[in-house]
Structures are given as C-alpha cells and as structure tokens.
Short mmCIF file of C-alpha atoms in Angstrom, two decimals:
data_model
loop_
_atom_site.label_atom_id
_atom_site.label_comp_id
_atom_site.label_asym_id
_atom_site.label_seq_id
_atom_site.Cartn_x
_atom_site.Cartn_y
_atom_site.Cartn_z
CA UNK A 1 -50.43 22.49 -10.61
CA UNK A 2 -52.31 24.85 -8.90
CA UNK A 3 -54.65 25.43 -11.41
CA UNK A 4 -58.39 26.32 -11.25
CA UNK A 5 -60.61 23.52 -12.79
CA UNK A 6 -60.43 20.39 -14.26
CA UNK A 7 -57.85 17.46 -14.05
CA UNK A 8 -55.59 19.49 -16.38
CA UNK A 9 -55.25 22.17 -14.07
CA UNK A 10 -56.95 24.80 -16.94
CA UNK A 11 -59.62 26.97 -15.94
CA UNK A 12 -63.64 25.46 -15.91
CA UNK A 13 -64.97 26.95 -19.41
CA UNK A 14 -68.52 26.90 -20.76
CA UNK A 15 -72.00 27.54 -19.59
CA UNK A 16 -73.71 25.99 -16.43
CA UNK A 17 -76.65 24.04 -16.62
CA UNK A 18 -78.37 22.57 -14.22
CA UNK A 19 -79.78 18.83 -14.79
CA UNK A 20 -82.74 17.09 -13.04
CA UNK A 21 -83.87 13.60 -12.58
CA UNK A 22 -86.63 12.80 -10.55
CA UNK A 23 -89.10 9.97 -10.51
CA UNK A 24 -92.70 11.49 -9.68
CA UNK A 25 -93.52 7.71 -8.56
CA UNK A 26 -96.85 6.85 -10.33
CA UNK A 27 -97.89 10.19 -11.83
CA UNK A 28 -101.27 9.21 -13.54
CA UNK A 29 -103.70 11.29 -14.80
CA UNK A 30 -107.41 11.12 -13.52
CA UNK A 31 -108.60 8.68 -16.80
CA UNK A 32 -108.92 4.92 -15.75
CA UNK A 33 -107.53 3.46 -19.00
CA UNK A 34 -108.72 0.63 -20.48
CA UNK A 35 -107.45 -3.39 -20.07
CA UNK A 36 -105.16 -3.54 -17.25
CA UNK A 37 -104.28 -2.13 -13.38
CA UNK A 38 -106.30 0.90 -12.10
CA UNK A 39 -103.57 3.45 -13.50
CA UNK A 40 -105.60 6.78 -12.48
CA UNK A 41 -106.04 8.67 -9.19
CA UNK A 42 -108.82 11.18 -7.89
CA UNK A 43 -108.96 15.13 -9.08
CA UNK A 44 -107.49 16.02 -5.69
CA UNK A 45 -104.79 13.05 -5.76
CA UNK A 46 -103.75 14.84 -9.12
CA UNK A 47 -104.09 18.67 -8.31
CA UNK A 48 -101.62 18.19 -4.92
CA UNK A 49 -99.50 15.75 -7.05
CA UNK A 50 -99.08 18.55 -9.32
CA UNK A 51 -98.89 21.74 -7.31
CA UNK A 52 -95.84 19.66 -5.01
CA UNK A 53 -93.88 18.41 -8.63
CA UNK A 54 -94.30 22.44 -9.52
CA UNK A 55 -93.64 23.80 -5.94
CA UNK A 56 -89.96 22.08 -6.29
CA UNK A 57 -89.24 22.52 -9.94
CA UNK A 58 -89.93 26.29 -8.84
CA UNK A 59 -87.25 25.89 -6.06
CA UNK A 60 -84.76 24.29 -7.69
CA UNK A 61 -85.00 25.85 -11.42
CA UNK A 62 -83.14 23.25 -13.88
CA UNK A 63 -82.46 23.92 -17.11
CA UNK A 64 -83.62 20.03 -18.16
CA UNK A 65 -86.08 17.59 -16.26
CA UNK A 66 -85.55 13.96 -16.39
CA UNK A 67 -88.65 12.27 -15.20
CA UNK A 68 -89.50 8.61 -14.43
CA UNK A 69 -93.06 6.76 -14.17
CA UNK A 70 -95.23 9.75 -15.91
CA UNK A 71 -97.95 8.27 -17.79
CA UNK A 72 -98.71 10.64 -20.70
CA UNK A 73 -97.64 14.04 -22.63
CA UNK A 74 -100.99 15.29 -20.79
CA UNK A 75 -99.14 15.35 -17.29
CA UNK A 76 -96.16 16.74 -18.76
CA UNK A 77 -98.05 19.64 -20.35
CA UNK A 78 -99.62 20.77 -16.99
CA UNK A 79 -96.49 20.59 -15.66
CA UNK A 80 -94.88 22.71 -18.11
CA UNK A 81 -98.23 24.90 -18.15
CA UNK A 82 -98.10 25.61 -14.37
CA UNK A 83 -94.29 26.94 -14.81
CA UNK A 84 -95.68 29.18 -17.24
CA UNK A 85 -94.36 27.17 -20.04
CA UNK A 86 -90.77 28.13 -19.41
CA UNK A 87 -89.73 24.77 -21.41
CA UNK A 88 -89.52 24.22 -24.76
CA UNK A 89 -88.59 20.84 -25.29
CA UNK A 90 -91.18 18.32 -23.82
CA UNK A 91 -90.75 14.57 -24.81
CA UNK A 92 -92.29 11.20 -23.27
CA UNK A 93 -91.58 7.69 -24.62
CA UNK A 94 -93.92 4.51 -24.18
CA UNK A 95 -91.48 2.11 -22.74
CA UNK A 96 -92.17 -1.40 -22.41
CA UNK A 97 -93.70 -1.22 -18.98
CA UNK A 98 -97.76 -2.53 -19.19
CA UNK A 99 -98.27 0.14 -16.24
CA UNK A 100 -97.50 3.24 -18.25
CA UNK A 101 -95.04 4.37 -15.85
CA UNK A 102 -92.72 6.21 -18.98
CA UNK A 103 -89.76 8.38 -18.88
CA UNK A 104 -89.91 11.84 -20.00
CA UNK A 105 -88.41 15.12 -20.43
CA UNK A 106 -88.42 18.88 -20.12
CA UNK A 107 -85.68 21.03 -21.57
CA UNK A 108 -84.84 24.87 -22.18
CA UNK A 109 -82.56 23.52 -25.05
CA UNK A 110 -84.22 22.00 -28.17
CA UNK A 111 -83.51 18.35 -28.26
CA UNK A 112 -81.28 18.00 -31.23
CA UNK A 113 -82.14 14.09 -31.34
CA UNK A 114 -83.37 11.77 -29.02
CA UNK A 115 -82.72 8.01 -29.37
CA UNK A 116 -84.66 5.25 -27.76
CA UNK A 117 -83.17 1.86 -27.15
CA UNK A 118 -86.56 0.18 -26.49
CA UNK A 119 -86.43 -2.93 -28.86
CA UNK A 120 -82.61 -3.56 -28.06
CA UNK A 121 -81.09 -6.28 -26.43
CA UNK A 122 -78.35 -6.92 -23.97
CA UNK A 123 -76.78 -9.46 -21.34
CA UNK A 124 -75.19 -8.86 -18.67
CA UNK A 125 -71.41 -7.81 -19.43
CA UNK A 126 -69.08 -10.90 -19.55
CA UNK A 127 -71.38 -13.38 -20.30
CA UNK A 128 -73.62 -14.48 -23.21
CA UNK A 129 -76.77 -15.31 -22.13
CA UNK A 130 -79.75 -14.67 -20.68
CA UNK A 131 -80.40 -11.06 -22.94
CA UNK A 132 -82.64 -8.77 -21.82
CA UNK A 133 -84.27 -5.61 -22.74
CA UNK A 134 -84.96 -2.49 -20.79
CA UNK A 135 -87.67 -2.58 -18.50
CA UNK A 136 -89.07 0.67 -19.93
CA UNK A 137 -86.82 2.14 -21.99
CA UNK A 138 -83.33 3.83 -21.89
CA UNK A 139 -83.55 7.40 -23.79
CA UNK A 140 -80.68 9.80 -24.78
CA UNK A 141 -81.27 13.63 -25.11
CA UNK A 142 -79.15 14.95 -27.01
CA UNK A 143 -79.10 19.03 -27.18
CA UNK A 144 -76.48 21.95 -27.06
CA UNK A 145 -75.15 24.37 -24.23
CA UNK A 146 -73.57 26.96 -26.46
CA UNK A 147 -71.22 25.31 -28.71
CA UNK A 148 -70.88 21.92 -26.15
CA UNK A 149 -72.92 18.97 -27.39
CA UNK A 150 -74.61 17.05 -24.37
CA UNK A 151 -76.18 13.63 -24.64
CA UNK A 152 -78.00 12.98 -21.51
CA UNK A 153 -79.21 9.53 -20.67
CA UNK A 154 -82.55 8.94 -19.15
CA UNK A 155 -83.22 5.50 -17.86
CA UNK A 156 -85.64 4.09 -14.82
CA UNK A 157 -84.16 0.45 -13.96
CA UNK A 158 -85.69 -2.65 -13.02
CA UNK A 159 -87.34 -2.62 -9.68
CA UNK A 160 -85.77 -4.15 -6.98
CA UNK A 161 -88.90 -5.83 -5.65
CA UNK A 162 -90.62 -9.20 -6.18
CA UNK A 163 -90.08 -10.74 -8.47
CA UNK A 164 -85.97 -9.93 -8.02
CA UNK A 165 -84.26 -10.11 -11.08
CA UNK A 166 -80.73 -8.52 -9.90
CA UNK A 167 -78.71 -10.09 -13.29
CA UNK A 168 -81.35 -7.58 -15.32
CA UNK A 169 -80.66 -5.10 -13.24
CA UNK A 170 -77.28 -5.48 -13.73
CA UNK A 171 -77.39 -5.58 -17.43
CA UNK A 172 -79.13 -2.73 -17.24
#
C-alpha cells in the first residue's frame, strides 16, 4: 500500500505521451470530386478550417493525432506543413464511406505497422447474425515510446442519425 502509481502500488515508469483524437467534421479540400455529394468547400471555408485545426494542435501539442472525416493526404500535409512539419508519421486510409470522410494520422513516432480491418466482418457479440463491416474503417497504429510498444486504435463509428442502425453500432 501506499505506493505511488499503478494498481500494484510500484512507481509510474516510462515516457509520457500525449494522444489525440479529434474528428475535424467534414474536412474537404477545395476540389469538387467527381460522381457523388458536393464533398469540397470554398478557399476561405478551407484556409479558417485550417488555421483553427492548427491554432489547437499548437495549444495542446500531442505527440500523435487521431483524426476522423479528413478526405485526403493533401489536408493532412497542410496540416502537418503549417506546424512546421513537426510530424513524421502521416497516414490516411480510404474507408468504406462513399463521402470520403477517412481516418487519419499524425505521429512523432514512426508507425511500426498499421493494420486496417476494412474488408472484415463482425456481428454483434452474442449473436450470429446480421454481420457487418465498419462503416469506414477501424485502423491500429502501432509505434514505440522508448522500449513500450503501443497499438493505438483509430476508429469513427456509425452515425447515430437516420437511418439508425444502433445493432451496427454496437458491433462496432
């Protein structure tokens, strides 16, 4: 008893590092792309969408960025470009979502491996049917803090709204 840390009572050990997930809600790039919904917004929609993602990234300074609904590498470069490139790790996945809204990733750590579970199928635990698969996707970052492996899951569920599916949700 008495101890300083974790449930053993031993003292914390390793490095801090600080983790971010944050979804930038239909971050689309000025480029109307072709065959399906208007996915792009005006010069000045993208500009203050940018300068208020950096402003906070500034403020809060983590280590590794988890971001829902970015549309391309393109946004995630002039992310990383307006922080004065400060990450070295940059990584977006097409999911299975027809908008392009994708999950990404900026790290200070090289990714060691990342996995995607796109094509994969699941039901909800318990039962055996209906499967499902994820909505976009469900990525794992895996990279090092010292000598600690981390695997970091990055995953943007199934929207609440119409049409309601709350058993995929569930699964998911």
């Amino acid at each position: 008893g008495g101890g300083e840390g974790g449930s053993g009572g031993s003292p914390l050990t390793g490095d801090p590092v600080k983790i971010m997930n944050w979804n930038l809600h239909n971050f689309f790039d000025t480029q109307e792309d072709p065959g399906g919904e208007d996915d792009s917004i005006s010069q000045n929609e993208y500009t203050a969408k940018l300068d208020a993602v950096v402003s906070v990234i500034q403020a809060l300074s983590p280590d590794v960025i988890v971001f829902c609904e970015v549309e391309n590498q393109g946004i995630l470069d002039d992310i990383n470009a307006a922080l004065d490139n400060v990450y070295t790790e940059s990584h977006i996945s097409e999911g299975n979502d027809p908008r392009s809204i994708d999950i990404a990733a900026l790290s200070k750590f090289p990714f060691t491996d990342v996995v995607s579970h796109l094509d994969e199928t699941f039901v909800v635990e318990g039962t055996a049917a209906p499967e499902f698969e994820f909505t976009r996707d469900l990525l794992e970052y895996h990279f090092e803090v010292g000598s600690q492996k981390v695997a970091l899951l990055g995953v943007h569920y199934k929207a609440k709204g119409p049409p309601d599916n709350p058993d995929k949700r569930l699964a998911e």
